[in-house]
DNA sequence: CTAGGGCCTG
DNA sequence: CAGGCCCTAG
């Protein structure tokens, strides 16, 4: 059988599809083979799996109950019963009812009687799945009444749909990648990997949804046929369509003759139906689990790099924190507890070579509904807008929240809205596995910044967010997590009180926890350039105010902590007002103000470059930045 | 040519 | 704050 994957883009070229692997119900591209790396670092119980298992559990409970009333002969000998389900009432509910309060999530196969009967059905399920994964060309749809044709057509639909969907994101990515090629090499590998993962998630999510509908349709269709044409003939058709294993078919026919009548057949068919769904759920859930695990592996593998630029003692500390984080991650049910939120305060810039920082984009926004309007699905437990200097204490973030958000809104969703999620996740209300990711408008501007803060415990790494959130965006400036964080920005602002024109060497000395590269350096320099811009604008503004206000002597102009100028500056560079601004800064500010006042008074501002002289003067007034700022954990 | 700085804009 | 553009010093 041709097992051409429905989505080639997510198909690992190195992977060989083994069609005879009975246990492999997954589509080729979802097979475990792709994720053979050690998964020791990620012990979470993935949410999707969690939800699906709940469904499976429910199904199995039903199944087991049914078997209690099923004649032994029906179980042991009718391995391939093909009766039509006269009872289809559970179809819809079975798939949608994920809200079970049942806490037994791990009712795995051990307790399930894997009789030949069941195994045979499992084999048929596998065939169905294969049919769906089949290449569009390997099937004929001449016979529209034939179930095989039906399945095959469905496979094509999925194939085409996946094809279509994968083109959109790719196109977007190309647009982005065209901006800069210099960073592609460094990031291509990981980005590609993340992109692949995202596509897998999309495909699986979609597949799950389609499978639901397809099976519902299939059984409804079959059911009505039974009423019209008789059960026996229809069973045969179904058998042909669902199972190419002739030996099994014959066996079924024998058992059919020996069956216990319509009643048992109906039960059996129902069991089959349950089995199908169970198997599909399991397969898909496992696939999704794999993706998450693989992602975690990637993240974990990158974490060590973060340590490179840290001092030994910090590396140690981080190690402990990582362990703690790992423990926390393993408790998806654990209520959210406060923790640093920088992890999703920042995001990669949209284009390469770009710096990574953008506090202005860090403002949290609630998720948008499909109509693009702001929605508040639940009571917002945390304030949406936090000053950059405060969020680190006020916005709890749990890994489970991130995953939950991912499940709810998809990889394109803005994580800035994650704070809208309830601290404790109600699984019973999270049956939105099939919720289309596409239903959430993708915001082009995801909060930018850097999740980084390696030494911060408990946060899903920056890379994680970036991978899930904007896989198609280049991660600029340093792949080694090197991004500058909001705390770095805060620190830089405070440093501005001492130095307005820091050299790149000074910056490197005072940001030892930053892995410097060209991007980072220019970003930091850009920051100070922006700081200066704001500073000079304020100076000019207040100098002109003084003139307008009739100040006749420059000596009448002074800058104190009570001055309006100072308040404006302090508000900008020391918003939290938790830093004692050095006296020297007041002096420099006063000097600057005087210079502007004099220049303007002398009408020097008619010269386009009249400020340059002032810049030159101010540039000589830099002070040494206290050594305390050299500490990576200064803030 | 590159690093930096300034200016303008979003 | 980020980007782009221009300019200049080394």
XYZ file of C-alpha atoms (C1' of nucleotides) in Angstrom:
655
model
C 0.000 0.000 0.000
C 1.215 3.375 -0.841
C 1.596 5.271 2.331
C 2.326 8.633 0.935
C 1.863 10.954 3.827
C -0.967 13.384 3.619
C 1.340 16.174 4.463
C 4.697 15.853 2.915
C 6.074 18.860 4.576
C 5.892 17.216 7.900
C 7.111 13.954 6.724
C 10.549 13.075 7.715
C 12.436 12.119 4.604
C 14.528 9.705 6.551
C 11.579 7.887 7.808
C 10.576 4.606 6.316
C 6.951 3.747 6.532
C 6.425 0.255 7.691
C 2.968 -0.605 6.708
C 2.891 -3.923 8.427
C 3.426 -2.551 11.812
C 0.168 -3.544 13.372
C 0.673 -1.491 16.419
C 1.220 1.567 14.378
C -2.122 3.139 13.884
C -0.668 6.508 13.359
C -0.132 8.116 10.087
C 3.372 7.723 8.856
C 4.269 11.246 9.615
C 3.146 10.883 13.160
C 4.909 7.761 13.983
C 6.983 7.354 17.010
C 10.011 6.679 14.889
C 10.477 10.331 14.481
C 10.846 10.945 18.127
C 13.307 8.483 19.363
C 15.356 10.965 21.315
C 15.513 10.608 25.041
C 12.503 12.140 26.635
C 13.692 12.049 30.142
C 13.499 15.745 30.530
C 9.815 16.018 29.982
C 7.515 14.190 32.229
C 4.431 16.169 31.871
C 1.273 14.474 30.985
C 0.387 16.248 27.818
C -2.920 17.907 27.863
C -4.175 16.661 24.580
C -3.349 13.188 25.540
C -4.960 13.781 28.806
C -8.181 14.776 27.205
C -8.153 12.057 24.676
C -7.411 9.436 27.228
C -10.340 10.563 29.162
C -12.412 9.878 26.144
C -10.796 6.572 25.662
C -11.438 5.686 29.181
C -15.072 6.485 28.809
C -15.274 4.413 25.704
C -13.622 1.491 27.298
C -15.893 1.655 30.220
C -18.804 1.450 27.896
C -17.168 -1.297 25.988
C -16.453 -3.315 29.042
C -19.951 -2.901 30.224
C -21.266 -4.079 26.948
C -19.159 -7.127 27.056
C -20.702 -8.138 30.284
C -23.843 -8.792 28.404
C -22.254 -10.192 25.346
C -22.385 -13.908 24.816
C -19.050 -15.548 25.089
C -19.296 -16.917 21.616
C -19.695 -13.499 20.272
C -16.515 -12.382 21.873
C -14.367 -15.340 21.158
C -15.375 -16.418 17.732
C -16.900 -13.559 15.895
C -13.663 -11.832 15.391
C -14.802 -9.919 12.397
C -18.440 -9.262 12.927
C -19.585 -6.656 10.507
C -23.071 -5.896 11.555
C -24.321 -2.404 11.017
C -24.726 -0.338 14.077
C -28.394 0.083 14.591
C -27.550 2.141 17.548
C -25.642 5.232 16.626
C -26.677 7.342 19.480
C -23.343 7.234 21.138
C -21.380 8.293 18.161
C -21.740 11.956 18.626
C -21.558 11.891 22.339
C -18.585 9.682 22.460
C -16.495 12.124 20.638
C -17.691 15.269 22.076
C -18.246 14.262 25.611
C -14.876 15.012 26.972
C -16.252 16.580 30.036
C -16.340 13.495 32.075
C -15.591 14.039 35.691
C -13.903 10.704 35.706
C -10.545 11.023 37.255
C -9.244 7.684 36.170
C -7.259 8.778 33.250
C -5.005 5.875 32.824
C -7.322 3.023 32.196
C -4.905 1.694 29.705
C -4.939 -1.505 27.752
C -3.990 -3.857 30.585
C -7.470 -3.984 31.879
C -8.888 -4.337 28.460
C -9.523 -7.847 27.214
C -7.528 -8.099 24.050
C -9.234 -11.069 22.600
C -8.852 -12.113 19.034
C -12.064 -10.386 18.472
C -10.639 -7.145 19.586
C -7.359 -7.645 17.866
C -9.102 -8.302 14.636
C -11.003 -5.114 14.983
C -7.863 -3.282 15.769
C -6.396 -4.616 12.595
C -9.341 -3.273 10.727
C -8.882 0.080 12.330
C -5.362 0.092 11.159
C -6.484 -0.597 7.676
C -8.868 2.268 7.841
C -6.184 4.555 8.999
C -3.929 3.415 6.250
C -6.629 4.056 3.804
C -6.853 7.556 5.013
C -3.168 8.023 4.757
C -3.063 6.618 1.301
C -1.918 8.531 -1.672
C -4.681 10.084 -3.676
C -3.718 8.067 -6.652
C -3.658 4.609 -5.258
C -7.375 4.265 -4.982
C -10.185 4.270 -7.385
C -13.387 5.913 -6.485
C -15.387 4.255 -9.178
C -17.614 2.555 -6.738
C -19.093 5.266 -4.633
C -21.043 2.813 -2.590
C -17.940 1.028 -1.608
C -16.654 1.847 1.795
C -13.117 1.514 0.649
C -13.775 4.113 -1.921
C -15.269 6.230 0.727
C -12.276 5.918 2.950
C -9.960 6.472 0.112
C -11.776 9.583 -0.945
C -11.571 10.797 2.556
C -7.871 10.204 2.522
C -7.597 12.374 -0.529
C -9.587 15.071 1.048
C -7.361 15.121 4.047
C -4.376 15.043 1.833
C -5.520 17.938 -0.239
C -6.641 19.892 2.706
C -3.384 19.460 4.487
C -1.593 20.407 1.349
C -3.605 23.510 1.031
C -3.161 24.502 4.617
C 0.524 24.016 4.650
C 0.970 26.367 1.789
C -0.300 29.361 3.618
C 2.167 29.363 6.474
C 4.971 28.545 4.137
C 4.197 31.493 2.050
C 4.249 33.705 5.035
C 7.489 32.326 6.114
C 9.043 33.084 2.828
C 7.999 36.632 3.119
C 9.773 36.849 6.375
C 12.823 35.005 5.399
C 13.357 37.272 2.515
C 14.230 40.089 4.808
C 17.518 38.757 5.840
C 19.445 35.714 4.863
C 22.399 36.107 7.096
C 20.633 34.625 10.043
C 19.077 31.780 8.198
C 22.007 29.516 8.498
C 22.228 29.835 12.202
C 18.558 29.405 12.789
C 17.448 27.381 9.833
C 17.787 24.047 11.461
C 15.918 24.799 14.599
C 13.401 26.960 12.907
C 12.688 24.271 10.437
C 12.230 21.859 13.240
C 9.855 24.116 15.040
C 7.994 24.741 11.871
C 7.657 21.076 11.342
C 6.341 20.568 14.798
C 3.810 23.237 14.355
C 2.577 21.673 11.199
C 2.335 18.334 12.839
C 0.217 19.728 15.564
C -2.003 21.390 13.082
C -2.347 18.319 10.992
C -3.114 16.126 13.932
C -5.619 18.451 15.333
C -7.302 18.709 12.032
C -7.155 15.032 11.412
C -8.794 14.308 14.692
C -11.613 16.596 13.872
C -12.075 15.171 10.445
C -11.975 11.655 11.698
C -14.760 12.380 14.051
C -16.967 13.731 11.376
C -16.025 11.066 8.950
C -16.824 8.241 11.232
C -20.045 9.743 12.270
C -20.967 10.137 8.687
C -19.829 6.700 7.770
C -21.836 5.012 10.431
C -24.883 7.047 9.878
C -24.681 6.247 6.251
C -24.193 2.594 6.883
C -26.978 2.530 9.336
C -29.489 3.889 6.905
C -28.298 1.484 4.282
C -28.925 -1.389 6.588
C -32.477 -0.424 6.926
C -32.935 -0.318 3.204
C -30.917 -3.170 1.860
C -30.539 -5.572 4.620
C -27.812 -6.026 7.099
C -25.888 -8.921 5.702
C -25.094 -7.459 2.350
C -24.097 -4.202 3.852
C -21.821 -5.830 6.284
C -19.942 -7.329 3.487
C -19.506 -4.007 1.812
C -18.233 -2.506 4.922
C -15.864 -5.321 5.425
C -14.428 -4.879 2.004
C -14.001 -1.269 2.600
C -12.528 -1.444 5.989
C -10.438 -4.480 5.849
C -8.420 -5.876 3.035
C -7.461 -8.904 5.028
C -9.437 -11.643 3.358
C -8.690 -14.272 5.911
C -10.247 -12.144 8.507
C -13.196 -11.599 6.299
C -13.792 -15.263 5.910
C -13.452 -15.770 9.552
C -15.998 -13.127 10.073
C -18.435 -14.763 7.735
C -18.159 -17.983 9.595
C -18.751 -16.319 12.836
C -21.601 -14.457 11.305
C -23.391 -17.676 10.660
C -22.671 -18.805 14.169
C -23.597 -15.536 15.669
C -26.089 -14.966 18.365
C -28.418 -12.937 16.276
C -28.979 -9.345 15.505
C -28.767 -8.229 19.051
C -25.295 -9.475 19.651
C -24.233 -8.276 16.270
C -25.419 -4.871 17.062
C -23.545 -4.888 20.274
C -20.518 -6.111 18.515
C -20.790 -3.489 15.897
C -21.104 -0.952 18.568
C -18.024 -2.336 20.164
C -16.261 -2.031 16.913
C -17.327 1.506 16.692
C -15.976 2.134 20.123
C -12.793 0.434 19.260
C -12.318 2.512 16.224
C -12.656 5.619 18.168
C -10.500 4.413 20.978
C -7.762 3.430 18.678
C -7.899 6.608 16.762
C -7.904 8.648 19.892
C -5.021 6.754 21.261
C -3.007 7.004 18.097
C -3.573 10.673 17.747
C -2.977 11.399 21.360
C 0.255 9.526 21.279
C 1.297 11.402 18.226
C 0.579 14.677 19.847
C 2.405 13.567 22.930
C 5.361 12.825 20.795
C 5.373 16.243 19.333
C 5.279 17.834 22.703
C 7.968 15.630 24.006
C 10.146 16.292 21.086
C 9.620 19.947 21.557
C 10.612 19.648 25.150
C 13.723 17.840 24.148
C 14.625 20.623 21.839
C 14.046 23.099 24.548
C 16.013 21.189 27.055
C 18.858 20.759 24.681
C 19.033 24.446 24.232
C 18.903 25.271 27.872
C 22.470 24.229 28.507
C 23.590 26.808 26.058
C 22.100 29.419 28.229
C 24.567 28.546 30.864
C 27.524 29.294 28.752
C 27.451 32.954 29.400
C 26.834 32.630 33.032
C 29.091 32.505 35.944
C 29.595 29.151 37.590
C 27.531 29.967 40.576
C 24.698 30.984 38.358
C 24.929 27.891 36.330
C 24.555 25.952 39.464
C 21.623 27.917 40.579
C 19.955 27.558 37.273
C 20.450 23.858 37.336
C 18.579 23.638 40.540
C 15.911 25.855 39.219
C 15.572 23.748 36.149
C 15.049 20.722 38.267
C 12.466 22.540 40.211
C 10.852 23.590 37.002
C 10.848 20.049 35.796
C 9.088 18.969 38.926
C 6.575 21.652 38.539
C 5.989 20.752 34.968
C 5.105 17.255 35.928
C 2.154 18.528 37.802
C -0.221 19.731 35.205
C -3.027 19.662 37.639
C -1.183 21.776 40.087
C -2.692 25.117 40.568
C -0.775 27.904 39.019
C 1.559 29.564 41.311
C 3.113 32.930 40.926
C 6.259 33.058 39.061
C 8.259 35.310 36.860
C 6.451 36.112 33.726
C 9.212 37.360 31.602
C 9.148 34.092 29.879
C 6.426 35.308 27.668
C 6.952 38.912 28.042
C 9.205 38.835 25.169
C 9.160 37.363 21.791
C 11.328 37.203 18.836
C 11.281 40.051 16.482
C 9.369 39.513 13.331
C 12.250 39.826 11.074
C 15.716 38.623 11.210
C 18.556 40.563 12.236
C 16.445 42.271 14.322
C 16.753 42.719 17.697
C 14.756 41.032 20.006
C 13.595 43.544 22.346
C 10.428 45.455 22.260
C 8.949 46.346 25.495
C 6.288 48.328 23.836
C 5.052 45.141 22.344
C 5.086 43.350 25.575
C 1.769 44.620 26.680
C -0.504 41.753 27.353
C -3.638 41.493 25.383
C -6.555 39.221 25.872
C -7.052 36.646 23.193
C -9.078 37.587 20.230
C -12.066 35.649 19.200
C -12.559 34.701 15.610
C -14.194 37.999 14.956
C -11.170 39.792 16.150
C -12.798 41.331 19.143
C -11.476 41.082 22.586
C -12.869 38.237 24.517
C -12.747 37.317 28.137
C -13.568 33.676 28.342
C -12.942 33.537 32.013
C -12.519 35.868 34.840
C -9.176 37.459 34.472
C -7.150 36.519 37.465
C -4.371 38.912 36.773
C -4.116 42.416 35.570
C -3.567 42.641 31.900
C -1.330 45.589 31.935
C 1.629 45.655 34.134
C 4.464 48.055 34.117
C 7.480 46.343 32.723
C 9.134 46.441 36.065
C 6.382 44.786 37.906
C 5.267 41.905 35.848
C 7.979 39.757 37.185
C 6.114 39.574 40.410
C 2.558 39.717 39.367
C 1.958 37.474 36.440
C 2.084 33.828 37.237
C 2.777 31.505 34.421
C 2.661 27.808 34.445
C 3.840 25.470 31.777
C 0.443 23.950 31.760
C -1.005 27.303 30.987
C 1.169 27.637 28.016
C 0.207 24.251 26.781
C -3.378 24.932 27.547
C -3.188 28.092 25.618
C -1.564 26.305 22.782
C -4.355 23.797 22.713
C -7.011 26.397 22.908
C -5.676 28.941 20.544
C -3.035 27.176 18.613
C 0.542 27.935 17.874
C -0.271 31.204 16.262
C -2.122 32.553 19.167
C -0.601 35.314 21.089
C 0.690 34.105 24.357
C 0.205 37.484 25.770
C -3.327 36.449 26.370
C -2.377 33.515 28.399
C -2.865 35.343 31.604
C -6.553 35.125 30.917
C -6.524 31.478 31.634
C -7.679 30.344 34.995
C -4.978 29.330 37.392
C -6.253 25.846 37.632
C -7.224 24.228 34.444
C -10.537 22.602 34.294
C -10.015 19.618 32.109
C -13.670 18.967 31.838
C -14.178 22.227 30.104
C -11.249 21.883 27.841
C -12.747 19.576 25.322
C -11.696 21.880 22.613
C -9.215 19.564 21.118
C -10.930 19.923 17.830
C -11.143 23.629 18.128
C -9.634 24.934 14.972
C -6.509 26.845 15.520
C -7.391 28.807 12.527
C -10.403 30.111 14.291
C -8.225 32.434 16.198
C -7.064 35.368 14.256
C -3.366 35.345 14.101
C -1.914 38.504 15.286
C 1.015 39.651 13.328
C 2.623 41.375 16.185
C 3.193 39.080 18.995
C 4.614 40.610 22.012
C 8.216 40.995 21.413
C 10.992 40.720 23.809
C 12.899 38.008 25.317
C 11.669 35.442 27.432
C 14.847 34.786 28.614
C 16.048 35.388 32.093
C 17.716 32.072 32.235
C 18.220 32.188 35.924
C 14.543 32.510 36.491
C 12.900 29.362 37.653
C 9.698 27.896 36.507
C 9.259 29.427 33.182
C 8.938 27.569 29.994
C 12.003 28.659 28.194
C 11.950 31.531 25.860
C 12.741 29.220 23.077
C 9.686 27.241 23.908
C 7.401 30.135 23.549
C 9.064 31.298 20.465
C 8.883 27.913 18.908
C 5.263 27.485 19.665
C 4.289 30.989 19.117
C 6.174 32.172 16.118
C 7.931 29.248 14.649
C 8.183 30.947 11.325
C 9.929 33.940 12.694
C 13.609 34.124 12.851
C 15.069 34.195 16.225
C 17.464 36.805 15.738
C 20.293 37.841 17.546
C 21.613 34.940 19.006
C 20.211 31.726 19.000
C 21.709 30.825 22.267
C 18.986 32.489 24.099
C 20.860 35.361 24.092
C 18.118 37.749 23.918
C 17.977 40.784 26.038
C 15.285 40.698 28.620
C 13.041 43.354 30.055
C 15.290 43.340 33.038
C 18.200 44.087 30.824
C 16.305 47.018 29.515
C 15.557 48.218 32.960
C 19.157 47.891 33.885
C 20.221 49.783 30.812
C 17.896 52.584 31.703
C 19.332 52.844 35.135
C 22.785 52.833 33.700
C 21.775 55.779 31.645
C 21.766 57.799 34.837
C 25.517 57.336 34.824
C 26.453 57.076 31.223
C 24.753 58.500 28.187
C 27.324 57.242 25.744
C 28.462 53.824 26.868
C 30.975 52.123 24.668
C 30.357 48.634 23.474
C 33.069 47.478 25.836
C 31.287 48.991 28.766
C 28.070 47.359 27.709
C 29.757 44.023 27.502
C 31.261 44.510 30.899
C 27.957 45.394 32.461
C 25.889 42.726 30.814
C 27.958 39.658 31.557
C 24.971 37.402 31.363
C 24.347 38.350 27.810
C 25.824 36.469 24.983
C 27.018 39.319 22.880
C 26.972 39.362 19.175
C 26.556 42.048 16.621
C 22.830 42.127 17.034
C 22.815 42.343 20.764
C 25.437 44.992 20.768
C 23.638 47.158 18.322
C 20.428 46.615 20.155
C 21.945 47.833 23.366
C 23.512 50.747 21.595
C 20.192 51.465 20.039
C 18.621 51.490 23.437
C 20.989 54.134 24.645
C 20.482 56.040 21.459
C 16.787 56.021 22.175
C 17.443 56.999 25.748
C 19.483 59.937 24.612
C 16.876 60.925 22.136
C 14.258 61.069 24.797
C 16.649 62.839 27.123
C 17.548 65.562 24.665
C 13.987 66.043 23.604
C 13.020 66.637 27.199
C 15.927 68.992 27.696
C 15.072 71.023 24.677
C 11.440 71.087 25.629
C 12.064 72.334 29.139
C 14.696 74.785 27.988
C 12.184 76.324 25.664
C 9.629 76.320 28.419
C 12.033 78.277 30.579
C 12.541 80.789 27.848
C 8.841 81.096 27.244
C 8.313 81.406 30.939
C 10.550 84.403 30.963
C 13.580 82.949 32.653
C 16.205 85.553 31.937
C 19.243 84.032 33.545
C 20.489 80.568 32.958
C 21.514 80.481 36.570
C 17.882 80.500 37.481
C 17.517 77.151 35.957
C 18.300 74.277 38.203
C 17.416 70.650 38.222
C 16.400 68.999 41.454
C 14.484 65.870 42.251
C 11.417 67.983 42.446
C 11.903 69.503 39.049
C 9.446 68.691 36.381
C 12.239 67.742 34.063
C 13.586 65.315 36.501
C 10.215 63.783 37.122
C 9.763 63.291 33.424
C 13.151 61.691 33.099
C 12.747 59.610 36.186
C 9.430 58.388 34.966
C 11.074 57.219 31.810
C 14.235 55.612 33.101
C 13.155 54.677 36.576
C 9.492 54.136 36.307
C 9.217 52.008 39.385
C 11.053 54.745 41.175
C 12.910 52.110 43.086
C 16.302 53.423 42.221
C 18.125 56.270 43.832
C 19.199 58.473 40.982
C 22.748 59.668 41.471
C 23.239 63.325 42.199
C 25.586 63.568 39.305
C 22.750 62.907 36.936
C 20.951 65.951 38.261
C 24.039 68.002 37.594
C 24.384 66.705 34.092
C 20.749 67.335 33.452
C 21.114 70.856 34.681
C 24.141 71.428 32.507
C 22.289 70.051 29.546
C 19.370 72.277 30.237
C 21.648 75.249 30.443
C 23.277 74.390 27.169
C 19.953 74.144 25.448
C 18.781 77.305 27.050
C 21.856 79.194 25.937
C 21.825 77.823 22.455
C 18.177 78.594 21.963
C 18.590 81.993 23.525
C 21.337 82.723 21.056
C 19.168 81.439 18.253
C 21.682 78.757 17.483
C 18.802 76.453 16.838
C 18.542 77.949 13.405
C 21.488 75.803 12.521
C 20.325 72.341 11.567
C 23.153 70.827 13.525
C 23.040 73.129 16.455
C 22.528 70.244 18.849
C 25.730 68.571 17.940
C 27.731 70.973 20.019
C 25.585 70.149 22.984
C 25.913 66.468 22.361
C 29.622 66.857 22.353
C 29.578 68.543 25.716
C 27.247 66.106 27.316
C 29.195 63.242 25.898
C 32.045 64.178 28.158
C 30.012 64.101 31.307
C 29.617 60.379 31.603
C 30.357 58.829 34.931
C 31.501 55.383 35.825
C 28.731 52.964 36.340
C 28.834 51.325 39.764
C 30.238 47.842 39.811
C 27.041 46.502 41.218
C 25.601 46.808 37.756
C 28.048 44.216 36.564
C 26.276 41.522 38.419
C 24.191 39.402 36.085
C 21.530 39.266 38.712
C 21.632 42.914 39.468
C 17.916 43.206 39.056
C 33.909 48.944 5.020
C 32.100 49.053 9.612
C 30.640 50.871 13.953
C 28.077 54.453 15.973
C 25.254 58.366 16.296
C 21.344 61.114 14.984
C 16.933 61.785 12.947
C 12.518 60.305 11.502
C 8.843 57.213 11.541
C 5.719 53.508 12.975
C 11.365 50.845 21.416
C 12.497 49.252 16.744
C 13.760 50.138 11.898
C 15.391 52.536 8.299
C 18.249 55.891 6.423
C 21.998 58.971 6.336
C 26.302 60.620 7.847
C 30.932 60.368 9.652
C 35.128 58.868 11.891
C 38.511 55.426 11.944
